[in-house]
Amino acid sequence: KLALDSHKLTQAVNKGFDVRDQDEAYWVDHKVCSHATGKYMNFDGFYIEHESLIQSKYQQVSFYEYPELHDKCLELETTVQICANYRPYYHEPFVHFPATLLPSLPRRVVFVGGGDAMLLQEILKYPSIEKVIGLELDQVVVRNSFKHFNTQPHFDDPRVEWWFGDATKTLNVLPKEYFGSFDLVLIDLSETVMSFTVTKSLNVIQALALLAKPDGIVVKNEHYFSEFSKIFDHTIELAHRTNPVICDQHFAMGSNRVDFMKPQFDRVEGIETLLYKPLQNRT
């Protein structure tokens, strides 16, 4: 069980969270998972500012706020992507558990999706990082996540490189030397995007897998054990069942050389995290 007080975690996650004055708003209902019942319940109390409902070139981007809980959520079209209070349950294991399985500390990481820049925040906690590539469809998501979540996109960091637009097209124009050069490939994409193809012979997962080093790891949110097993020599799927918003979260990991049964938890020692810690380090 988590060794953290939920109220303290909320305050820690939202440290520096800026709740802006609301002039006009209307009430909406969201659905989140209830651990008590195992069923969905209304996300009562959240509302949206009119100025926080944005129609970009690609999609409708919305930010819903619940000032009493010091929380705010990002929605793309009609799907909630992330909430401020929920982010360590999702982004910390997404980055830090795969890092414990690498043969050395991560130096080069690519993430796909993740326009809220929360994955980027976790990646840059490693002093070993030399290059981070972000493939994100919509620059509007990145800039407005900075406004609403205070998540830095680190545009001024020479180690960070953003490629905006359709990832299936971006993958065709990335420098050749990028392929086979990344320690971690983190895929945070919707099911719709995963059905797209990059070339006549490669789907999105197959193309992204080519970015990983032979001893690198590819990570995808949700159930992808079957698909990964067709691509990688070694595949594992993790289930996190302590998430406060959606209850269960699954991560599939694939590699051609990494032994997933031998994590080195000392890799995350000294990395500042709110939630994810090896059991022996919990207080």
mmCIF file of C-alpha atoms in Angstrom:
data_model
loop_
_atom_site.group_PDB
_atom_site.id
_atom_site.type_symbol
_atom_site.label_atom_id
_atom_site.label_comp_id
_atom_site.label_asym_id
_atom_site.label_seq_id
_atom_site.Cartn_x
_atom_site.Cartn_y
_atom_site.Cartn_z
ATOM 1 C CA LYS A 1 0.000 0.000 0.000
ATOM 2 C CA LEU A 2 1.076 3.566 -0.562
ATOM 3 C CA ALA A 3 2.961 5.034 2.347
ATOM 4 C CA LEU A 4 1.698 8.544 1.669
ATOM 5 C CA ASP A 5 -1.104 10.589 3.146
ATOM 6 C CA SER A 6 -3.472 11.493 0.310
ATOM 7 C CA HIS A 7 -3.951 15.078 1.506
ATOM 8 C CA LYS A 8 -0.209 15.652 1.792
ATOM 9 C CA LEU A 9 0.271 14.109 -1.636
ATOM 10 C CA THR A 10 -2.342 16.434 -3.102
ATOM 11 C CA GLN A 11 -0.584 19.458 -1.649
ATOM 12 C CA ALA A 12 2.822 18.209 -2.780
ATOM 13 C CA VAL A 13 1.696 17.461 -6.312
ATOM 14 C CA ASN A 14 0.108 20.857 -6.648
ATOM 15 C CA LYS A 15 2.935 22.832 -5.106
ATOM 16 C CA GLY A 16 2.915 26.085 -6.986
ATOM 17 C CA PHE A 17 -0.441 25.297 -8.588
ATOM 18 C CA ASP A 18 -2.008 28.581 -9.636
ATOM 19 C CA VAL A 19 -5.774 28.648 -9.216
ATOM 20 C CA ARG A 20 -6.844 31.573 -11.350
ATOM 21 C CA ASP A 21 -9.912 33.699 -10.738
ATOM 22 C CA GLN A 22 -12.954 32.449 -12.586
ATOM 23 C CA ASP A 23 -15.293 34.986 -14.177
ATOM 24 C CA GLU A 24 -17.502 32.733 -16.256
ATOM 25 C CA ALA A 25 -17.928 28.991 -15.910
ATOM 26 C CA TYR A 26 -20.443 26.237 -16.377
ATOM 27 C CA TRP A 27 -20.723 22.957 -14.508
ATOM 28 C CA VAL A 28 -19.831 19.648 -16.090
ATOM 29 C CA ASP A 29 -19.681 16.036 -14.984
ATOM 30 C CA HIS A 30 -16.673 13.783 -15.416
ATOM 31 C CA LYS A 31 -16.449 10.130 -14.619
ATOM 32 C CA VAL A 32 -13.673 8.657 -12.524
ATOM 33 C CA CYS A 33 -13.138 5.303 -10.899
ATOM 34 C CA SER A 34 -14.236 4.688 -7.329
ATOM 35 C CA HIS A 35 -12.088 2.209 -5.405
ATOM 36 C CA ALA A 36 -14.867 1.768 -2.881
ATOM 37 C CA THR A 37 -17.408 0.474 -5.373
ATOM 38 C CA GLY A 38 -15.285 -0.493 -8.353
ATOM 39 C CA LYS A 39 -17.711 1.550 -10.433
ATOM 40 C CA TYR A 40 -17.702 4.959 -12.019
ATOM 41 C CA MET A 41 -18.888 8.047 -10.232
ATOM 42 C CA ASN A 42 -19.501 11.603 -11.337
ATOM 43 C CA PHE A 43 -16.561 13.966 -11.211
ATOM 44 C CA ASP A 44 -18.696 16.474 -9.330
ATOM 45 C CA GLY A 45 -17.387 19.947 -8.658
ATOM 46 C CA PHE A 46 -15.241 20.396 -11.750
ATOM 47 C CA TYR A 47 -16.040 23.229 -14.100
ATOM 48 C CA ILE A 48 -14.466 24.865 -17.111
ATOM 49 C CA GLU A 49 -13.566 28.453 -17.836
ATOM 50 C CA HIS A 50 -14.754 29.646 -21.220
ATOM 51 C CA GLU A 51 -11.220 30.767 -22.006
ATOM 52 C CA SER A 52 -10.002 27.252 -21.191
ATOM 53 C CA LEU A 53 -12.050 25.662 -23.973
ATOM 54 C CA ILE A 54 -9.767 25.858 -27.010
ATOM 55 C CA GLN A 55 -10.294 24.614 -30.544
ATOM 56 C CA SER A 56 -6.870 24.005 -32.042
ATOM 57 C CA LYS A 57 -6.048 22.981 -35.587
ATOM 58 C CA TYR A 58 -6.292 19.343 -34.538
ATOM 59 C CA GLN A 59 -8.684 18.981 -31.601
ATOM 60 C CA GLN A 60 -10.699 20.524 -28.807
ATOM 61 C CA VAL A 61 -8.503 21.184 -25.772
ATOM 62 C CA SER A 62 -10.196 21.776 -22.402
ATOM 63 C CA PHE A 63 -8.987 22.394 -18.862
ATOM 64 C CA TYR A 64 -11.397 21.631 -16.015
ATOM 65 C CA GLU A 65 -10.774 22.976 -12.534
ATOM 66 C CA TYR A 66 -11.830 22.068 -9.001
ATOM 67 C CA PRO A 67 -10.442 24.837 -6.745
ATOM 68 C CA GLU A 68 -11.553 23.214 -3.481
ATOM 69 C CA LEU A 69 -9.396 20.172 -4.259
ATOM 70 C CA HIS A 70 -6.627 22.265 -5.814
ATOM 71 C CA ASP A 71 -7.024 20.103 -8.885
ATOM 72 C CA LYS A 72 -7.252 20.642 -12.610
ATOM 73 C CA CYS A 73 -7.714 18.177 -15.500
ATOM 74 C CA LEU A 74 -6.830 18.197 -19.185
ATOM 75 C CA GLU A 75 -9.359 16.849 -21.674
ATOM 76 C CA LEU A 76 -8.757 16.293 -25.397
ATOM 77 C CA GLU A 77 -11.971 16.042 -27.367
ATOM 78 C CA THR A 78 -14.142 14.059 -24.908
ATOM 79 C CA THR A 79 -11.432 12.087 -23.118
ATOM 80 C CA VAL A 80 -9.782 13.139 -19.858
ATOM 81 C CA GLN A 81 -6.017 12.793 -20.295
ATOM 82 C CA ILE A 82 -4.544 13.719 -16.920
ATOM 83 C CA CYS A 83 -5.324 15.517 -13.664
ATOM 84 C CA ALA A 84 -2.807 17.375 -11.530
ATOM 85 C CA ASN A 85 -3.463 15.179 -8.480
ATOM 86 C CA TYR A 86 -3.116 12.002 -10.523
ATOM 87 C CA ARG A 87 0.120 12.698 -12.347
ATOM 88 C CA PRO A 88 2.649 10.970 -10.016
ATOM 89 C CA TYR A 89 0.623 7.738 -10.133
ATOM 90 C CA TYR A 90 0.970 7.725 -13.906
ATOM 91 C CA HIS A 91 4.159 9.500 -14.947
ATOM 92 C CA GLU A 92 6.532 8.356 -12.212
ATOM 93 C CA PRO A 93 6.235 4.581 -12.839
ATOM 94 C CA PHE A 94 6.073 5.255 -16.596
ATOM 95 C CA VAL A 95 9.620 6.657 -16.474
ATOM 96 C CA HIS A 96 11.358 5.430 -13.339
ATOM 97 C CA PHE A 97 10.571 1.708 -13.337
ATOM 98 C CA PRO A 98 11.904 1.173 -16.887
ATOM 99 C CA ALA A 99 14.971 3.194 -15.880
ATOM 100 C CA THR A 100 15.769 0.606 -13.181
ATOM 101 C CA LEU A 101 15.970 -2.077 -15.876
ATOM 102 C CA LEU A 102 18.431 -0.374 -18.213
ATOM 103 C CA PRO A 103 22.084 -1.510 -18.256
ATOM 104 C CA SER A 104 23.078 2.052 -17.276
ATOM 105 C CA LEU A 105 21.424 5.356 -16.442
ATOM 106 C CA PRO A 106 19.334 6.771 -19.312
ATOM 107 C CA ARG A 107 21.116 9.231 -21.565
ATOM 108 C CA ARG A 108 18.808 9.467 -24.571
ATOM 109 C CA VAL A 109 15.009 9.315 -24.283
ATOM 110 C CA VAL A 110 12.204 9.871 -26.770
ATOM 111 C CA PHE A 111 8.575 10.284 -25.742
ATOM 112 C CA VAL A 112 5.569 10.299 -28.058
ATOM 113 C CA GLY A 113 2.461 12.147 -26.951
ATOM 114 C CA GLY A 114 2.943 13.629 -23.517
ATOM 115 C CA GLY A 115 2.174 17.181 -24.603
ATOM 116 C CA ASP A 116 1.436 18.086 -20.990
ATOM 117 C CA ALA A 117 5.253 17.868 -20.476
ATOM 118 C CA MET A 118 4.817 15.749 -17.340
ATOM 119 C CA LEU A 119 6.834 12.849 -18.764
ATOM 120 C CA LEU A 120 9.528 15.347 -19.692
ATOM 121 C CA GLN A 121 9.640 16.570 -16.103
ATOM 122 C CA GLU A 122 10.359 13.041 -14.858
ATOM 123 C CA ILE A 123 12.933 12.322 -17.576
ATOM 124 C CA LEU A 124 14.984 15.427 -16.805
ATOM 125 C CA LYS A 125 15.393 14.349 -13.181
ATOM 126 C CA TYR A 126 18.262 12.120 -14.350
ATOM 127 C CA PRO A 127 21.550 14.061 -14.469
ATOM 128 C CA SER A 128 22.783 11.570 -17.077
ATOM 129 C CA ILE A 129 20.338 12.859 -19.721
ATOM 130 C CA GLU A 130 22.001 14.117 -22.893
ATOM 131 C CA LYS A 131 19.074 14.306 -25.307
ATOM 132 C CA VAL A 132 15.272 14.164 -25.022
ATOM 133 C CA ILE A 133 13.037 14.140 -28.091
ATOM 134 C CA GLY A 134 9.322 14.870 -27.789
ATOM 135 C CA LEU A 135 6.971 13.950 -30.644
ATOM 136 C CA GLU A 136 3.696 15.780 -30.015
ATOM 137 C CA LEU A 137 0.792 16.495 -32.334
ATOM 138 C CA ASP A 138 -0.406 19.795 -30.943
ATOM 139 C CA GLN A 139 1.676 22.713 -29.713
ATOM 140 C CA VAL A 140 -1.503 24.186 -28.192
ATOM 141 C CA VAL A 141 -1.522 21.359 -25.630
ATOM 142 C CA VAL A 142 2.064 22.060 -24.601
ATOM 143 C CA ARG A 143 1.669 25.813 -24.230
ATOM 144 C CA ASN A 144 -1.645 25.617 -22.387
ATOM 145 C CA SER A 145 -0.382 22.875 -20.081
ATOM 146 C CA PHE A 146 2.351 25.306 -19.086
ATOM 147 C CA LYS A 147 -0.345 27.884 -18.360
ATOM 148 C CA HIS A 148 -2.657 25.604 -16.392
ATOM 149 C CA PHE A 149 -0.315 22.994 -14.849
ATOM 150 C CA ASN A 150 2.892 25.051 -14.660
ATOM 151 C CA THR A 151 4.678 22.198 -16.475
ATOM 152 C CA GLN A 152 7.789 23.480 -18.196
ATOM 153 C CA PRO A 153 8.298 22.384 -21.826
ATOM 154 C CA HIS A 154 11.971 23.391 -21.453
ATOM 155 C CA PHE A 155 12.141 24.998 -24.882
ATOM 156 C CA ASP A 156 15.341 26.732 -23.743
ATOM 157 C CA ASP A 157 17.111 23.520 -22.706
ATOM 158 C CA PRO A 158 19.590 22.460 -25.432
ATOM 159 C CA ARG A 159 19.043 18.817 -24.480
ATOM 160 C CA VAL A 160 15.315 19.011 -25.294
ATOM 161 C CA GLU A 161 13.971 18.842 -28.824
ATOM 162 C CA TRP A 162 10.258 19.011 -29.738
ATOM 163 C CA TRP A 163 8.835 17.830 -33.063
ATOM 164 C CA PHE A 164 5.259 19.008 -33.540
ATOM 165 C CA GLY A 165 2.719 17.484 -35.915
ATOM 166 C CA ASP A 166 1.496 14.023 -36.883
ATOM 167 C CA ALA A 167 3.995 11.506 -35.463
ATOM 168 C CA THR A 168 3.370 9.101 -38.343
ATOM 169 C CA LYS A 169 4.767 11.766 -40.667
ATOM 170 C CA THR A 170 7.476 12.955 -38.280
ATOM 171 C CA LEU A 171 8.910 9.442 -38.078
ATOM 172 C CA ASN A 172 9.576 9.592 -41.809
ATOM 173 C CA VAL A 173 11.705 12.736 -41.534
ATOM 174 C CA LEU A 174 13.668 12.194 -38.322
ATOM 175 C CA PRO A 175 17.456 12.081 -38.823
ATOM 176 C CA LYS A 176 18.649 8.573 -39.631
ATOM 177 C CA GLU A 177 21.117 8.663 -36.750
ATOM 178 C CA TYR A 178 18.208 8.879 -34.286
ATOM 179 C CA PHE A 179 17.105 5.351 -35.071
ATOM 180 C CA GLY A 180 18.632 2.732 -32.808
ATOM 181 C CA SER A 181 20.024 5.387 -30.447
ATOM 182 C CA PHE A 182 17.551 5.765 -27.562
ATOM 183 C CA ASP A 183 17.666 4.087 -24.160
ATOM 184 C CA LEU A 184 13.954 4.647 -23.531
ATOM 185 C CA VAL A 185 11.078 5.063 -25.980
ATOM 186 C CA LEU A 186 7.957 6.139 -24.077
ATOM 187 C CA ILE A 187 4.673 5.894 -26.002
ATOM 188 C CA ASP A 188 1.773 7.850 -24.515
ATOM 189 C CA LEU A 189 -0.701 7.683 -27.393
ATOM 190 C CA SER A 190 -4.402 7.014 -27.803
ATOM 191 C CA GLU A 191 -5.779 3.853 -29.373
ATOM 192 C CA THR A 192 -6.843 5.830 -32.443
ATOM 193 C CA VAL A 193 -3.288 6.886 -33.228
ATOM 194 C CA MET A 194 -1.961 3.387 -32.609
ATOM 195 C CA SER A 195 -4.073 2.117 -35.503
ATOM 196 C CA PHE A 196 -2.242 4.353 -37.995
ATOM 197 C CA THR A 197 0.585 3.240 -40.261
ATOM 198 C CA VAL A 198 3.908 4.991 -40.882
ATOM 199 C CA THR A 199 4.853 3.172 -44.075
ATOM 200 C CA LYS A 200 3.187 0.429 -46.091
ATOM 201 C CA SER A 201 5.008 -2.174 -44.015
ATOM 202 C CA LEU A 202 5.272 -0.504 -40.581
ATOM 203 C CA ASN A 203 2.615 0.462 -38.067
ATOM 204 C CA VAL A 204 3.256 3.052 -35.351
ATOM 205 C CA ILE A 205 4.616 0.625 -32.734
ATOM 206 C CA GLN A 206 6.930 -1.085 -35.210
ATOM 207 C CA ALA A 207 8.312 2.253 -36.402
ATOM 208 C CA LEU A 208 8.811 3.601 -32.879
ATOM 209 C CA ALA A 209 10.538 0.369 -31.840
ATOM 210 C CA LEU A 210 13.253 1.156 -34.386
ATOM 211 C CA LEU A 211 14.263 4.195 -32.325
ATOM 212 C CA ALA A 212 15.391 2.026 -29.392
ATOM 213 C CA LYS A 213 18.924 0.760 -28.900
ATOM 214 C CA PRO A 214 19.350 -3.038 -28.897
ATOM 215 C CA ASP A 215 19.487 -2.883 -25.091
ATOM 216 C CA GLY A 216 16.893 -0.112 -24.863
ATOM 217 C CA ILE A 217 13.308 -0.396 -23.645
ATOM 218 C CA VAL A 218 10.045 0.608 -25.315
ATOM 219 C CA VAL A 219 7.149 1.415 -22.954
ATOM 220 C CA LYS A 220 3.483 1.832 -23.931
ATOM 221 C CA ASN A 221 0.561 2.716 -21.686
ATOM 222 C CA GLU A 222 -2.364 0.256 -21.584
ATOM 223 C CA HIS A 223 -2.587 -3.413 -22.654
ATOM 224 C CA TYR A 224 -0.002 -4.118 -25.366
ATOM 225 C CA PHE A 225 1.578 -7.393 -24.274
ATOM 226 C CA SER A 226 0.341 -9.261 -27.336
ATOM 227 C CA GLU A 227 1.493 -6.609 -29.812
ATOM 228 C CA PHE A 228 4.882 -6.183 -28.117
ATOM 229 C CA SER A 229 5.452 -9.947 -28.073
ATOM 230 C CA LYS A 230 5.401 -9.920 -31.872
ATOM 231 C CA ILE A 231 8.144 -7.279 -32.025
ATOM 232 C CA PHE A 232 10.490 -7.850 -29.076
ATOM 233 C CA ASP A 233 12.342 -10.866 -27.701
ATOM 234 C CA HIS A 234 11.336 -9.923 -24.147
ATOM 235 C CA THR A 235 7.981 -8.462 -23.119
ATOM 236 C CA ILE A 236 6.338 -7.757 -19.778
ATOM 237 C CA GLU A 237 3.182 -5.944 -18.715
ATOM 238 C CA LEU A 238 2.823 -4.161 -15.387
ATOM 239 C CA ALA A 239 -0.432 -3.418 -13.597
ATOM 240 C CA HIS A 240 -0.707 -0.556 -11.112
ATOM 241 C CA ARG A 241 -3.862 -0.842 -9.033
ATOM 242 C CA THR A 242 -3.472 2.141 -6.724
ATOM 243 C CA ASN A 243 -4.475 4.959 -9.048
ATOM 244 C CA PRO A 244 -6.954 7.366 -7.460
ATOM 245 C CA VAL A 245 -8.711 8.397 -10.674
ATOM 246 C CA ILE A 246 -8.868 5.408 -13.017
ATOM 247 C CA CYS A 247 -8.096 2.604 -10.543
ATOM 248 C CA ASP A 248 -5.982 0.422 -12.829
ATOM 249 C CA GLN A 249 -3.145 1.436 -15.127
ATOM 250 C CA HIS A 250 -1.184 -0.970 -17.304
ATOM 251 C CA PHE A 251 2.208 -0.487 -18.931
ATOM 252 C CA ALA A 252 3.685 -2.834 -21.538
ATOM 253 C CA MET A 253 7.463 -2.954 -21.920
ATOM 254 C CA GLY A 254 9.494 -4.551 -24.675
ATOM 255 C CA SER A 255 13.204 -5.057 -25.320
ATOM 256 C CA ASN A 256 15.457 -7.360 -27.288
ATOM 257 C CA ARG A 257 18.139 -7.670 -24.607
ATOM 258 C CA VAL A 258 16.963 -6.379 -21.229
ATOM 259 C CA ASP A 259 16.172 -8.899 -18.491
ATOM 260 C CA PHE A 260 12.979 -7.561 -16.937
ATOM 261 C CA MET A 261 13.408 -9.790 -13.889
ATOM 262 C CA LYS A 262 16.474 -7.918 -12.609
ATOM 263 C CA PRO A 263 15.622 -4.306 -11.778
ATOM 264 C CA GLN A 264 18.340 -2.205 -10.159
ATOM 265 C CA PHE A 265 16.461 0.032 -7.773
ATOM 266 C CA ASP A 266 19.560 1.975 -6.799
ATOM 267 C CA ARG A 267 19.070 3.775 -10.120
ATOM 268 C CA VAL A 268 16.252 5.826 -8.627
ATOM 269 C CA GLU A 269 18.123 6.674 -5.432
ATOM 270 C CA GLY A 270 18.570 10.410 -5.301
ATOM 271 C CA ILE A 271 15.800 10.977 -7.851
ATOM 272 C CA GLU A 272 13.147 13.188 -6.280
ATOM 273 C CA THR A 273 9.751 11.521 -6.592
ATOM 274 C CA LEU A 274 6.460 12.039 -4.806
ATOM 275 C CA LEU A 275 5.163 8.494 -5.012
ATOM 276 C CA TYR A 276 7.320 5.946 -6.818
ATOM 277 C CA LYS A 277 9.922 4.421 -4.520
ATOM 278 C CA PRO A 278 11.209 0.864 -4.071
ATOM 279 C CA LEU A 279 9.525 -0.781 -1.080
ATOM 280 C CA GLN A 280 12.679 -0.771 1.023
ATOM 281 C CA ASN A 281 12.941 3.002 0.610
ATOM 282 C CA ARG A 282 9.411 3.870 1.691
ATOM 283 C CA THR A 283 8.983 5.873 4.874
#
